[in-house]
Tab-separated table of C-alpha atoms and ligand atoms in Angstrom:
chain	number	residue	atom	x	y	z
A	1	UNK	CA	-12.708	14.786	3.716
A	2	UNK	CA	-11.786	15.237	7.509
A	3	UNK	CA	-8.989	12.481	8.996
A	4	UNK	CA	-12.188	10.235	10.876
A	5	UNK	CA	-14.396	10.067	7.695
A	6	UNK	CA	-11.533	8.799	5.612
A	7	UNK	CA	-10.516	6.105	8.102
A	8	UNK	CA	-14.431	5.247	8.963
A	9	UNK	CA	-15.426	4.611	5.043
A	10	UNK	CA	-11.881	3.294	3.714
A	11	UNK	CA	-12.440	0.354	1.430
A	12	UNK	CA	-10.679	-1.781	-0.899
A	13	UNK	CA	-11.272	-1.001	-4.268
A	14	UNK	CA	-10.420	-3.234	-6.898
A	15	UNK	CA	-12.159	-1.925	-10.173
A	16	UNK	CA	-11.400	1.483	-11.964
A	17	UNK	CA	-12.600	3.533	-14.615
A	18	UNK	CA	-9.949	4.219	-17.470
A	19	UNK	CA	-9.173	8.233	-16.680
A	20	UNK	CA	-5.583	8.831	-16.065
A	21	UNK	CA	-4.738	9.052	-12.539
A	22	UNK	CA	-2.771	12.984	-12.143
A	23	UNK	CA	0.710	13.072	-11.437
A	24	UNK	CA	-0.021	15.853	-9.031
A	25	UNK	CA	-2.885	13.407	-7.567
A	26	UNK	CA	0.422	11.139	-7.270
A	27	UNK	CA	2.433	13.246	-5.525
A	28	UNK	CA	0.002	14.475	-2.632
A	29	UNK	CA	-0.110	10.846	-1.462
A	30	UNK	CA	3.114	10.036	-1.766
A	31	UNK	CA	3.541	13.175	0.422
A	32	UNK	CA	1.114	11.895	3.062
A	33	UNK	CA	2.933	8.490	2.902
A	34	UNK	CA	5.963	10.209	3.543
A	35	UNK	CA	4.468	11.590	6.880
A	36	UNK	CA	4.213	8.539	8.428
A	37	UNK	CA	5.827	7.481	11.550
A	38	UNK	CA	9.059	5.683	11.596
A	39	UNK	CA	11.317	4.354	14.495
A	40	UNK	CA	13.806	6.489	15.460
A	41	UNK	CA	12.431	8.684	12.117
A	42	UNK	CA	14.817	6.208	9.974
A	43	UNK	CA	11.743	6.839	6.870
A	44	UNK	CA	14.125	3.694	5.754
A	45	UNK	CA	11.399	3.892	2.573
A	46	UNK	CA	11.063	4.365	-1.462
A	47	UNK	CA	8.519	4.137	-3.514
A	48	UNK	CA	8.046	3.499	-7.313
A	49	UNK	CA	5.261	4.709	-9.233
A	50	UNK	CA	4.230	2.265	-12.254
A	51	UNK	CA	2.806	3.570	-15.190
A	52	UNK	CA	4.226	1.480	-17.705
A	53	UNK	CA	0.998	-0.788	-19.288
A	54	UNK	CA	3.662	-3.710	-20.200
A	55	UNK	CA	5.131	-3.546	-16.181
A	56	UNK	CA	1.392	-3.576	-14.241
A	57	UNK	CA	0.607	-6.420	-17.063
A	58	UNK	CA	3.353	-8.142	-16.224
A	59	UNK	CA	2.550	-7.955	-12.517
A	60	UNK	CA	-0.346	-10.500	-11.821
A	61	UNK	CA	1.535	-13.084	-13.590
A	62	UNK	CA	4.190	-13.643	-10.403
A	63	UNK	CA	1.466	-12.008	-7.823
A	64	UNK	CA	-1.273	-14.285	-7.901
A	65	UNK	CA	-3.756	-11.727	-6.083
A	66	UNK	CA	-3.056	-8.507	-7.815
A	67	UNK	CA	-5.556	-9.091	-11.224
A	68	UNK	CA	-6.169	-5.684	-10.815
A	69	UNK	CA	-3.763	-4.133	-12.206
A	70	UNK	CA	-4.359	-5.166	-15.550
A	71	UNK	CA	-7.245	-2.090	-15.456
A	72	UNK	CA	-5.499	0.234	-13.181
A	73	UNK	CA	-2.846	2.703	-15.134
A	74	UNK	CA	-0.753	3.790	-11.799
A	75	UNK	CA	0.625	1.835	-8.609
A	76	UNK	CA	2.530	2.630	-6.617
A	77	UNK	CA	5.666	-0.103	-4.832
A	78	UNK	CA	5.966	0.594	-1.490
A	79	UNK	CA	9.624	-0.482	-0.859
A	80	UNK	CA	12.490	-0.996	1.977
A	81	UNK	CA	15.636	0.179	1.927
A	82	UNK	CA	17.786	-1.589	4.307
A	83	UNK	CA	20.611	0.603	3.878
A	84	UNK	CA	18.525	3.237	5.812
A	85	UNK	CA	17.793	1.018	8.656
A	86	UNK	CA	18.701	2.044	12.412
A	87	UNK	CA	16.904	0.085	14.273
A	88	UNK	CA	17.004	-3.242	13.418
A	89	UNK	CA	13.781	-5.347	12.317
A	90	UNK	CA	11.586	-1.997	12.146
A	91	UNK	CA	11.420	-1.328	8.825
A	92	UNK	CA	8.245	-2.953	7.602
A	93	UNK	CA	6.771	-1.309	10.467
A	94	UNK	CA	7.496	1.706	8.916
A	95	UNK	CA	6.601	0.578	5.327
A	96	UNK	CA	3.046	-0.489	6.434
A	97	UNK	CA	2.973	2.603	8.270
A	98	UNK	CA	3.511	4.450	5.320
A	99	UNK	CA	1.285	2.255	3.172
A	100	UNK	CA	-1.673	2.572	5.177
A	101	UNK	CA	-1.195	6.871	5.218
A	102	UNK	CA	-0.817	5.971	1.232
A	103	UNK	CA	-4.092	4.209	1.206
A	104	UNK	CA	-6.093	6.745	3.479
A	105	UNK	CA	-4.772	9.651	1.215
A	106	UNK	CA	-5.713	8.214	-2.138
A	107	UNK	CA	-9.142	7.625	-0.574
A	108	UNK	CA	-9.512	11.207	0.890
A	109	UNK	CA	-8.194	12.259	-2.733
A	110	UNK	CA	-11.431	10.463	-4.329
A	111	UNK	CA	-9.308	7.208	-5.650
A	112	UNK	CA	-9.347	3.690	-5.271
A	113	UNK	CA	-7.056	1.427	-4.004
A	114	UNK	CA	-5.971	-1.812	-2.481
A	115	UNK	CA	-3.206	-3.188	-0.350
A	116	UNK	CA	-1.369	-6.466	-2.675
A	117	UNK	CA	1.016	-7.978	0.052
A	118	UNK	CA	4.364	-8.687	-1.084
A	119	UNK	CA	6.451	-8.831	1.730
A	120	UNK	CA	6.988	-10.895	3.364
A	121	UNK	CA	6.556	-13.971	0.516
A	122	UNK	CA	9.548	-14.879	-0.685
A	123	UNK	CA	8.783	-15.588	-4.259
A	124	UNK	CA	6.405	-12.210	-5.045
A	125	UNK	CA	9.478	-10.338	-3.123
A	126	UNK	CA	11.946	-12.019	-5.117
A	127	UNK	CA	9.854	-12.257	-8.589
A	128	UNK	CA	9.078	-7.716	-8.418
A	129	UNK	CA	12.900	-7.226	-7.712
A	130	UNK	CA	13.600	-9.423	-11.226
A	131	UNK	CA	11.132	-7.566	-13.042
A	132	UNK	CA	11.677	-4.116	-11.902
A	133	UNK	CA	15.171	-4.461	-11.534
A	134	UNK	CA	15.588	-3.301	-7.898
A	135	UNK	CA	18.975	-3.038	-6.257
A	136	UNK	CA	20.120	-5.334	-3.736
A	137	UNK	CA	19.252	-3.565	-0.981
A	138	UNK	CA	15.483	-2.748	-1.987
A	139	UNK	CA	13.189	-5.154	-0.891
A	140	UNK	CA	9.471	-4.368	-2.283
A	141	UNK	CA	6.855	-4.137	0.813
A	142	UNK	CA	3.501	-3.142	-0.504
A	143	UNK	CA	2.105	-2.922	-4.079
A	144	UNK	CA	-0.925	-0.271	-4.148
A	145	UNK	CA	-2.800	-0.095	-7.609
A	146	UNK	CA	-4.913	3.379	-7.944
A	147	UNK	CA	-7.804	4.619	-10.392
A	148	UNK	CA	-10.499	6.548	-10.311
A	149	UNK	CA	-13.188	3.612	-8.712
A	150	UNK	CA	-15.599	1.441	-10.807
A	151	UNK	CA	-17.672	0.241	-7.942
A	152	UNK	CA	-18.990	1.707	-4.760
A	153	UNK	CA	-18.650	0.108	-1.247
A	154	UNK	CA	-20.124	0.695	1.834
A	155	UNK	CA	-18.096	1.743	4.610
A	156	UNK	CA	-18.506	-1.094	7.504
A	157	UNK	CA	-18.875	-1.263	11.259
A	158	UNK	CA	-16.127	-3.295	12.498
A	159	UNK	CA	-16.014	-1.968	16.150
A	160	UNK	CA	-15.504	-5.082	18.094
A	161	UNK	CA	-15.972	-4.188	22.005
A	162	UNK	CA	-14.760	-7.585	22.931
A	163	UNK	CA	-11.028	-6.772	21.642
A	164	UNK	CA	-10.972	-3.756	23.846
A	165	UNK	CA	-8.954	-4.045	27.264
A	166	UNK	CA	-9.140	-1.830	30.018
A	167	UNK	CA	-5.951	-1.930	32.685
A	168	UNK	CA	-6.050	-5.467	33.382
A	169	UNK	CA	-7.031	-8.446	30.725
B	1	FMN	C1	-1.018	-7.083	4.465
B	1	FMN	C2	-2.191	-7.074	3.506
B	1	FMN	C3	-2.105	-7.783	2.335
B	1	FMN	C4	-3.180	-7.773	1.427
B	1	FMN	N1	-3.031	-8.399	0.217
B	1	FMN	C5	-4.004	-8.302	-0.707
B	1	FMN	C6	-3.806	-8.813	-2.002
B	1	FMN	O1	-2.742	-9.360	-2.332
B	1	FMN	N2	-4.809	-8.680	-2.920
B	1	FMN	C7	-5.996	-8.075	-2.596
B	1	FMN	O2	-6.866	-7.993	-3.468
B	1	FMN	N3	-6.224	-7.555	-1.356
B	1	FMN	C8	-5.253	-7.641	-0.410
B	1	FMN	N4	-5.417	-7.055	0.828
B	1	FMN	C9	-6.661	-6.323	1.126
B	1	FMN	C10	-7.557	-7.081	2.111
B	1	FMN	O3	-8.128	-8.194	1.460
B	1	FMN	C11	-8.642	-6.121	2.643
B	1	FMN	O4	-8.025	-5.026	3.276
B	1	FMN	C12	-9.589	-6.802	3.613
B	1	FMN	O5	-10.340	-7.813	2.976
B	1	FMN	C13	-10.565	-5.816	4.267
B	1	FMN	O6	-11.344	-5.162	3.299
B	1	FMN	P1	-11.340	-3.562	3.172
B	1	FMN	O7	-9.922	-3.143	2.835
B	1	FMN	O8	-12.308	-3.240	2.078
B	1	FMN	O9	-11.738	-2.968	4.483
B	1	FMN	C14	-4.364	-7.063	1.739
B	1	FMN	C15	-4.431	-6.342	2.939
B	1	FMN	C16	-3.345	-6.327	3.803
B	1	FMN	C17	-3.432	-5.476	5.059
């Protein structure tokens, strides 16, 4: 799938088939999420795969829009490290950066997947470091369940011409 197909017919997808999404499946996008921009390339990023059927159960109980997960069998935590920080207020810039290459790639790789917010609400921020045990200076961004999909959606038209500015306002 060529770069302007996969951003044109991106959707959501919130309902997956039981097959086992492939580690090596895995890896690619985390590879593409890795290419994303960064300022001052400070890639001030980690990112935890879940797998574990107790963890992604657990999950929708402290996020209250992630129900999702209770059918996918892999997410991935998008997460900042602030310990890797050089510019100062950047880094979920670079974390949705990152997330959004995540989300293209598992699309162009035939998955499904969804952007949960967690960052910047407090409680799902503070609830995913409890339950995944994440040190002090990891603060989870982004939670993106993936599975094979379960439902089809059409890719939309959501060129606007009225938000587009030429020189002056
Ligand atoms: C910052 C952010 C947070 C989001 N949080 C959630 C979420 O918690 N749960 C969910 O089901 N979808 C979530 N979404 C997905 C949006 O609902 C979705 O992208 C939007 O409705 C547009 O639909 P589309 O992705 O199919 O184009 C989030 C998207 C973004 C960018």
């Amino acid at each position: 799938m060529d770069a302007m197909t996969a951003l044109y017919s991106r959707r959501s997808i919130r309902l997956y088939t039981p097959k086992q999404v492939p580690s090596n499946v895995v890896s690619d996008i985390l590879r593409a999420a890795m290419c994303a921009p960064s300022a001052g390339n400070e890639r001030p990023w980690h990112f935890l795969v879940l797998t574990n059927r107790m963890l992604l159960d657990e999950i929708p109980k402290i996020h209250p829009y992630a129900a999702m997960l209770k059918q996918a069998n892999t997410a991935i935590l998008v997460c900042g490290d602030s310990t890797l920080e050089k510019y100062k207020g950047y880094w979920p810039l670079d974390c949705a950066a990152a997330t959004q290459n995540l989300l293209i790639a598992a699309h162009a790789k035939g998955l499904g997947a969804v952007w949960c917010g967690v960052y910047p609400s407090d409680d799902r921020v503070v609830n995913l470091k409890k339950l995944l045990n994440l040190p002090e200076n990891i603060v989870p961004f982004s939670l993106i369940p993936l599975g094979f999909p379960d439902e089809v959606k059409e890719a939309l038209e959501r060129f606007d011409n009225s938000r587009v500015h030429e020189n002056h306002w």
